[in-house]
Amino acid sequence: MHPKVIALENEIIPKKDIPVFYPGDEIEISIKIKEGEKEREQIFSGICIAKKGIKNRETFTVRKISYGEGVERIFPVNSMFINKIKILKTRKNNKISPRAKLYYIRNKQ
Amino acid sequence: MIKGLLGKKLGMMTYFDETGKAISVSAVEVGPCYVTQIKTKETDGYFAIQIGYDMIVKEKNLNKPITGHLKKHNLPLLKYFKEIRYSNPSEEFKINIGNEFKIDIFKEGEFIDVTGNTKGKGFQGVVKRHGFKGGPSSHGSMQHRKVGSVGATSPQGTIKGTKMAGHMGNKQLTVQNLKIIKIFSEKNIMLVKGAIPGAENNTIFIRKAIKKSAK
């Protein structure tokens, strides 16, 4: 990549205080949702199963079981729709061995 | 006002716009460009402005004719040049040799056309070069990525311009109607929605879009 692009990318990343979390952690995300003129908050909580990319391209995948059905959502870390991220359980407490991608959880259900 | 400027492709990145949408943008360095020559109907037979871009430090990296051409008007040492034709320059057309043009001739939200050379892809077959479908891969087929027919029995011979295998890429391409998302004027960099031709550091020509204007 061109050094000027790298410098620019570092500069335009919005400064947010998001806690450091790893795949395996159980997290709770409060998402801003706009319905017409109104704005409200929605909570999505589950296990982070993957983190991908760097800088503005960074995303993480959260999986939860909703009414017996597995649901996955991919969020960009720097999205303005993410209000807050709370760590409910670390991967140590979850008894999940440190692994970068936890896609095997999909078949474990 | 000048119609367009020379610049450089820097690469692609992700940018979040004010509505929170993630868009892929190309970072483009634009200018500063200098007017190096003005061609008129009396002297050259047509109206045009020659602009130069990309300042360099060492004089030994330029050949003598170009160095002489630039030193005649005390211009900085420039590497790339482009002529912009004007069919009918009016009286108010006040551009002189040595004038500097920067990125601020463009505005956010405007549309631009970008011209540049595409990446060279070497000698390629018809499937990659022209998007031919190719033949079946099995059932005794012996025609996989071949051309097929190149013409009828009458007229005899192969018609000129028939699509065949050959050199692909490394030729001029213009991408039209790209939206300017953001301009960093002190850095001479702007972010353009979508892809533009060529690799990093490719010299490109950026002009205001002919077919589309900002609302």
Short mmCIF file of C-alpha atoms in Angstrom, two decimals:
data_model
loop_
_atom_site.label_atom_id
_atom_site.label_comp_id
_atom_site.label_asym_id
_atom_site.label_seq_id
_atom_site.Cartn_x
_atom_site.Cartn_y
_atom_site.Cartn_z
CA MET A 1 0.00 0.00 0.00
CA HIS A 2 1.03 3.56 -0.66
CA PRO A 3 2.49 5.24 2.47
CA LYS A 4 0.23 8.26 1.92
CA VAL A 5 -2.86 6.03 2.03
CA ILE A 6 -1.64 4.36 5.23
CA ALA A 7 -1.13 7.78 6.83
CA LEU A 8 -4.55 8.97 5.69
CA GLU A 9 -6.26 5.83 6.93
CA ASN A 10 -4.71 6.23 10.38
CA GLU A 11 -5.90 9.82 10.46
CA ILE A 12 -9.55 9.33 9.52
CA ILE A 13 -10.27 6.48 11.92
CA PRO A 14 -12.86 7.82 14.38
CA LYS A 15 -11.59 7.81 17.94
CA LYS A 16 -13.78 5.53 20.01
CA ASP A 17 -13.27 3.81 23.30
CA ILE A 18 -14.10 0.25 22.42
CA PRO A 19 -12.80 -2.33 24.89
CA VAL A 20 -10.27 -4.89 23.70
CA PHE A 21 -12.00 -8.21 23.13
CA TYR A 22 -11.05 -11.46 21.48
CA PRO A 23 -12.85 -14.23 19.62
CA GLY A 24 -14.46 -16.38 22.31
CA ASP A 25 -15.57 -13.48 24.47
CA GLU A 26 -19.26 -13.06 25.12
CA ILE A 27 -20.11 -9.45 24.29
CA GLU A 28 -23.08 -7.15 24.32
CA ILE A 29 -23.41 -4.51 21.59
CA SER A 30 -25.81 -1.61 21.73
CA ILE A 31 -26.74 -0.60 18.21
CA LYS A 32 -28.26 2.71 17.13
CA ILE A 33 -31.30 2.19 14.93
CA LYS A 34 -33.03 4.95 13.01
CA GLU A 35 -36.72 4.54 12.29
CA GLY A 36 -37.83 7.50 10.26
CA GLU A 37 -37.04 10.45 12.52
CA LYS A 38 -36.77 8.50 15.75
CA GLU A 39 -33.65 6.88 17.07
CA ARG A 40 -33.57 3.97 19.43
CA GLU A 41 -31.16 1.44 20.81
CA GLN A 42 -31.10 -2.27 20.25
CA ILE A 43 -29.02 -4.81 22.08
CA PHE A 44 -27.36 -7.76 20.40
CA SER A 45 -25.38 -10.12 22.57
CA GLY A 46 -23.54 -13.31 21.76
CA ILE A 47 -20.14 -14.86 21.31
CA CYS A 48 -17.62 -13.11 19.09
CA ILE A 49 -16.42 -15.84 16.74
CA ALA A 50 -14.11 -13.93 14.40
CA LYS A 51 -12.27 -10.65 13.93
CA LYS A 52 -11.11 -9.61 10.49
CA GLY A 53 -9.27 -6.77 8.81
CA ILE A 54 -7.47 -3.70 10.09
CA LYS A 55 -8.20 0.03 10.47
CA ASN A 56 -11.48 1.11 8.89
CA ARG A 57 -12.00 -2.31 7.33
CA GLU A 58 -11.98 -4.10 10.68
CA THR A 59 -15.07 -6.21 11.38
CA PHE A 60 -16.14 -8.76 13.96
CA THR A 61 -18.73 -11.52 13.82
CA VAL A 62 -21.11 -12.19 16.71
CA ARG A 63 -23.15 -15.38 16.99
CA LYS A 64 -26.08 -15.99 19.27
CA ILE A 65 -28.81 -18.59 19.57
CA SER A 66 -32.22 -17.02 19.13
CA TYR A 67 -35.23 -19.31 19.74
CA GLY A 68 -33.10 -22.35 18.92
CA GLU A 69 -31.82 -20.84 15.69
CA GLY A 70 -28.26 -19.63 15.24
CA VAL A 71 -27.99 -15.96 14.24
CA GLU A 72 -24.80 -14.24 13.11
CA ARG A 73 -24.14 -10.57 12.54
CA ILE A 74 -21.05 -8.90 11.17
CA PHE A 75 -20.26 -5.41 12.48
CA PRO A 76 -17.64 -2.92 11.31
CA VAL A 77 -15.70 -1.85 14.40
CA ASN A 78 -15.64 1.83 13.43
CA SER A 79 -19.29 2.05 12.46
CA MET A 80 -21.14 5.02 13.94
CA PHE A 81 -24.12 2.76 14.64
CA ILE A 82 -22.25 1.00 17.41
CA ASN A 83 -22.86 2.88 20.64
CA LYS A 84 -21.21 0.69 23.18
CA ILE A 85 -19.59 -2.71 23.53
CA LYS A 86 -19.64 -4.51 26.87
CA ILE A 87 -17.73 -7.69 27.66
CA LEU A 88 -19.99 -10.08 29.58
CA LYS A 89 -17.63 -13.04 29.80
CA THR A 90 -14.06 -13.42 28.67
CA ARG A 91 -13.03 -16.47 26.69
CA LYS A 92 -11.30 -17.81 29.77
CA ASN A 93 -14.55 -17.80 31.70
CA ASN A 94 -16.32 -19.22 28.68
CA LYS A 95 -13.84 -22.11 28.65
CA ILE A 96 -12.98 -21.58 25.01
CA SER A 97 -9.38 -22.14 24.03
CA PRO A 98 -7.68 -19.18 22.38
CA ARG A 99 -8.32 -19.50 18.66
CA ALA A 100 -8.60 -16.74 16.07
CA LYS A 101 -11.62 -18.17 14.27
CA LEU A 102 -14.29 -20.15 16.10
CA TYR A 103 -16.33 -21.33 13.14
CA TYR A 104 -16.56 -24.84 14.62
CA ILE A 105 -19.14 -23.51 17.07
CA ARG A 106 -21.65 -23.50 14.20
CA ASN A 107 -21.59 -27.28 14.01
CA LYS A 108 -21.60 -27.80 17.77
CA GLN A 109 -25.11 -26.59 18.44
CA MET B 1 -11.27 27.88 -15.49
CA ILE B 2 -9.12 24.89 -16.23
CA LYS B 3 -10.96 21.71 -17.27
CA GLY B 4 -8.89 19.12 -15.48
CA LEU B 5 -5.67 18.28 -13.67
CA LEU B 6 -3.08 15.55 -13.62
CA GLY B 7 -2.72 13.34 -10.59
CA LYS B 8 -1.65 10.05 -9.17
CA LYS B 9 -3.54 6.99 -8.01
CA LEU B 10 -2.58 6.15 -4.42
CA GLY B 11 -4.76 3.13 -3.68
CA MET B 12 -8.10 2.10 -2.27
CA MET B 13 -9.51 2.23 1.25
CA THR B 14 -12.77 2.21 3.20
CA TYR B 15 -14.46 5.43 4.22
CA PHE B 16 -17.54 5.99 6.39
CA ASP B 17 -19.74 8.78 5.07
CA GLU B 18 -21.92 11.06 7.23
CA THR B 19 -24.84 8.62 7.09
CA GLY B 20 -22.60 5.87 8.48
CA LYS B 21 -22.37 3.92 5.26
CA ALA B 22 -19.07 2.19 4.53
CA ILE B 23 -17.98 2.90 0.97
CA SER B 24 -14.92 1.79 -0.96
CA VAL B 25 -13.03 4.78 -2.21
CA SER B 26 -9.91 5.39 -4.28
CA ALA B 27 -7.42 7.86 -2.84
CA VAL B 28 -6.14 10.17 -5.58
CA GLU B 29 -3.42 12.76 -5.35
CA VAL B 30 -4.34 15.72 -7.54
CA GLY B 31 -1.90 18.42 -8.57
CA PRO B 32 -0.47 20.92 -8.00
CA CYS B 33 -0.19 21.44 -11.75
CA TYR B 34 1.55 24.28 -13.59
CA VAL B 35 0.68 25.76 -16.95
CA THR B 36 3.77 25.16 -19.07
CA GLN B 37 2.63 26.23 -22.53
CA ILE B 38 -0.29 27.96 -24.19
CA LYS B 39 -0.97 27.05 -27.78
CA THR B 40 -2.92 29.45 -29.96
CA LYS B 41 -4.38 29.29 -33.44
CA GLU B 42 -1.76 31.73 -34.78
CA THR B 43 1.28 29.84 -33.57
CA ASP B 44 0.16 26.20 -33.46
CA GLY B 45 -3.07 25.99 -35.43
CA TYR B 46 -5.26 25.15 -32.45
CA PHE B 47 -6.06 26.31 -28.92
CA ALA B 48 -4.69 24.26 -26.05
CA ILE B 49 -3.10 24.51 -22.64
CA GLN B 50 -0.24 22.27 -21.64
CA ILE B 51 -0.06 21.43 -17.96
CA GLY B 52 2.78 19.74 -16.08
CA TYR B 53 2.66 17.66 -12.91
CA ASP B 54 4.88 15.87 -10.42
CA MET B 55 7.75 18.01 -9.22
CA ILE B 56 11.12 16.31 -9.12
CA VAL B 57 14.26 17.37 -7.35
CA LYS B 58 17.11 16.24 -9.55
CA GLU B 59 17.67 17.85 -12.89
CA LYS B 60 19.52 14.79 -14.20
CA ASN B 61 16.27 12.82 -14.21
CA LEU B 62 14.85 14.97 -17.01
CA ASN B 63 16.09 15.15 -20.55
CA LYS B 64 17.53 18.35 -21.95
CA PRO B 65 14.64 19.38 -24.25
CA ILE B 66 12.12 19.24 -21.38
CA THR B 67 14.50 20.99 -18.98
CA GLY B 68 14.99 23.74 -21.54
CA HIS B 69 11.25 24.01 -22.12
CA LEU B 70 10.63 24.48 -18.39
CA LYS B 71 13.60 26.75 -17.69
CA LYS B 72 12.50 29.17 -20.40
CA HIS B 73 9.71 30.36 -18.09
CA ASN B 74 11.42 29.62 -14.73
CA LEU B 75 9.05 26.75 -13.98
CA PRO B 76 9.74 23.95 -11.47
CA LEU B 77 11.05 20.66 -12.83
CA LEU B 78 8.06 18.55 -13.83
CA LYS B 79 7.79 15.00 -15.02
CA TYR B 80 4.43 14.51 -16.73
CA PHE B 81 2.62 16.70 -19.24
CA LYS B 82 -0.84 16.83 -20.73
CA GLU B 83 -2.45 19.03 -23.30
CA ILE B 84 -6.03 20.17 -22.79
CA ARG B 85 -7.76 21.30 -25.97
CA TYR B 86 -10.06 24.33 -26.01
CA SER B 87 -12.28 24.77 -29.04
CA ASN B 88 -13.14 28.42 -28.48
CA PRO B 89 -11.34 30.25 -25.69
CA SER B 90 -13.14 33.45 -24.85
CA GLU B 91 -11.69 36.83 -24.01
CA GLU B 92 -11.99 36.22 -20.28
CA PHE B 93 -9.81 33.21 -20.61
CA LYS B 94 -7.12 34.39 -18.23
CA ILE B 95 -4.61 31.62 -17.87
CA ASN B 96 -0.94 32.46 -18.14
CA ILE B 97 2.20 30.38 -18.27
CA GLY B 98 3.37 29.55 -14.75
CA ASN B 99 -0.12 29.60 -13.19
CA GLU B 100 -0.55 27.01 -10.46
CA PHE B 101 -3.72 24.96 -10.18
CA LYS B 102 -4.57 22.97 -7.10
CA ILE B 103 -7.17 20.47 -5.98
CA ASP B 104 -9.58 23.27 -4.96
CA ILE B 105 -10.96 23.53 -8.50
CA PHE B 106 -12.98 20.43 -7.54
CA LYS B 107 -15.69 20.33 -4.87
CA GLU B 108 -17.08 17.57 -2.71
CA GLY B 109 -20.15 15.95 -4.22
CA GLU B 110 -19.11 16.73 -7.80
CA PHE B 111 -18.66 14.09 -10.46
CA ILE B 112 -15.41 13.48 -12.31
CA ASP B 113 -14.03 11.42 -15.18
CA VAL B 114 -10.68 9.71 -14.66
CA THR B 115 -8.40 8.72 -17.53
CA GLY B 116 -5.41 6.46 -17.12
CA ASN B 117 -3.61 3.40 -18.37
CA THR B 118 -4.90 0.05 -17.15
CA LYS B 119 -2.70 -2.66 -15.65
CA GLY B 120 -0.90 -4.71 -18.29
CA LYS B 121 -2.04 -8.33 -18.41
CA GLY B 122 0.21 -9.72 -21.14
CA PHE B 123 -0.84 -12.08 -23.93
CA GLN B 124 -4.26 -13.43 -23.00
CA GLY B 125 -6.75 -15.82 -24.55
CA VAL B 126 -10.24 -14.91 -25.67
CA VAL B 127 -12.00 -16.11 -22.52
CA LYS B 128 -10.19 -13.58 -20.33
CA ARG B 129 -9.68 -10.89 -22.96
CA HIS B 130 -13.15 -10.75 -24.52
CA GLY B 131 -15.28 -12.77 -22.13
CA PHE B 132 -15.93 -15.68 -24.52
CA LYS B 133 -17.71 -18.57 -22.93
CA GLY B 134 -15.32 -21.36 -24.04
CA GLY B 135 -16.35 -24.91 -24.78
CA PRO B 136 -17.56 -27.75 -22.56
CA SER B 137 -14.95 -29.14 -20.22
CA SER B 138 -15.87 -32.84 -20.57
CA HIS B 139 -17.97 -35.37 -22.55
CA GLY B 140 -15.23 -35.79 -25.14
CA SER B 141 -14.98 -32.07 -25.82
CA MET B 142 -11.65 -30.97 -27.20
CA GLN B 143 -12.55 -27.29 -27.30
CA HIS B 144 -12.03 -25.77 -23.87
CA ARG B 145 -10.84 -22.18 -24.10
CA LYS B 146 -10.51 -21.93 -27.86
CA VAL B 147 -11.77 -19.14 -30.12
CA GLY B 148 -14.28 -21.08 -32.24
CA SER B 149 -15.27 -19.66 -35.59
CA VAL B 150 -13.54 -16.53 -36.86
CA GLY B 151 -15.79 -15.94 -39.85
CA ALA B 152 -17.99 -17.31 -42.60
CA THR B 153 -17.01 -18.84 -45.98
CA SER B 154 -18.30 -15.75 -47.65
CA PRO B 155 -16.93 -13.07 -47.39
CA GLN B 156 -13.63 -14.91 -47.56
CA GLY B 157 -10.81 -14.07 -45.16
CA THR B 158 -11.09 -12.76 -41.62
CA ILE B 159 -12.80 -9.45 -41.07
CA LYS B 160 -10.63 -6.79 -39.44
CA GLY B 161 -11.27 -6.29 -35.77
CA THR B 162 -12.37 -9.87 -35.13
CA LYS B 163 -11.95 -10.66 -31.45
CA MET B 164 -8.95 -12.92 -30.95
CA ALA B 165 -6.25 -13.66 -28.38
CA GLY B 166 -3.58 -11.03 -27.91
CA HIS B 167 -2.15 -8.39 -25.64
CA MET B 168 -4.51 -7.25 -22.92
CA GLY B 169 -4.38 -4.20 -20.70
CA ASN B 170 -1.88 -1.34 -20.53
CA LYS B 171 -4.09 0.85 -22.67
CA GLN B 172 -5.96 4.05 -22.00
CA LEU B 173 -9.29 3.84 -20.24
CA THR B 174 -11.66 6.52 -19.00
CA VAL B 175 -13.98 5.83 -16.08
CA GLN B 176 -16.88 8.27 -16.11
CA ASN B 177 -19.12 9.79 -13.43
CA LEU B 178 -17.18 9.05 -10.27
CA LYS B 179 -18.35 10.96 -7.22
CA ILE B 180 -15.95 12.96 -5.07
CA ILE B 181 -16.58 11.88 -1.49
CA LYS B 182 -14.02 13.92 0.40
CA ILE B 183 -11.25 16.42 -0.33
CA PHE B 184 -8.20 16.99 1.87
CA SER B 185 -7.02 20.22 0.30
CA GLU B 186 -3.88 20.75 2.38
CA LYS B 187 -2.70 17.25 1.41
CA ASN B 188 -3.80 17.47 -2.25
CA ILE B 189 -5.67 14.21 -1.81
CA MET B 190 -9.25 13.40 -2.66
CA LEU B 191 -11.38 10.31 -2.14
CA VAL B 192 -13.35 9.11 -5.14
CA LYS B 193 -16.10 6.51 -4.97
CA GLY B 194 -15.24 3.37 -6.90
CA ALA B 195 -12.21 2.08 -8.75
CA ILE B 196 -9.94 3.90 -11.15
CA PRO B 197 -7.63 2.39 -13.79
CA GLY B 198 -4.05 1.31 -13.16
CA ALA B 199 -1.83 0.37 -10.27
CA GLU B 200 -0.57 2.53 -7.43
CA ASN B 201 1.43 5.58 -8.52
CA ASN B 202 -0.25 5.47 -11.93
CA THR B 203 -0.44 8.95 -13.48
CA ILE B 204 -4.04 9.85 -14.25
CA PHE B 205 -5.96 12.77 -15.72
CA ILE B 206 -8.95 14.02 -13.73
CA ARG B 207 -11.58 16.26 -15.33
CA LYS B 208 -15.06 17.39 -14.43
CA ALA B 209 -17.61 14.85 -15.64
CA ILE B 210 -19.01 15.58 -19.07
CA LYS B 211 -22.24 13.63 -18.69
CA LYS B 212 -23.18 14.21 -15.06
CA SER B 213 -23.16 17.22 -12.72
CA ALA B 214 -23.85 17.63 -9.02
CA LYS B 215 -27.44 18.40 -8.09
#
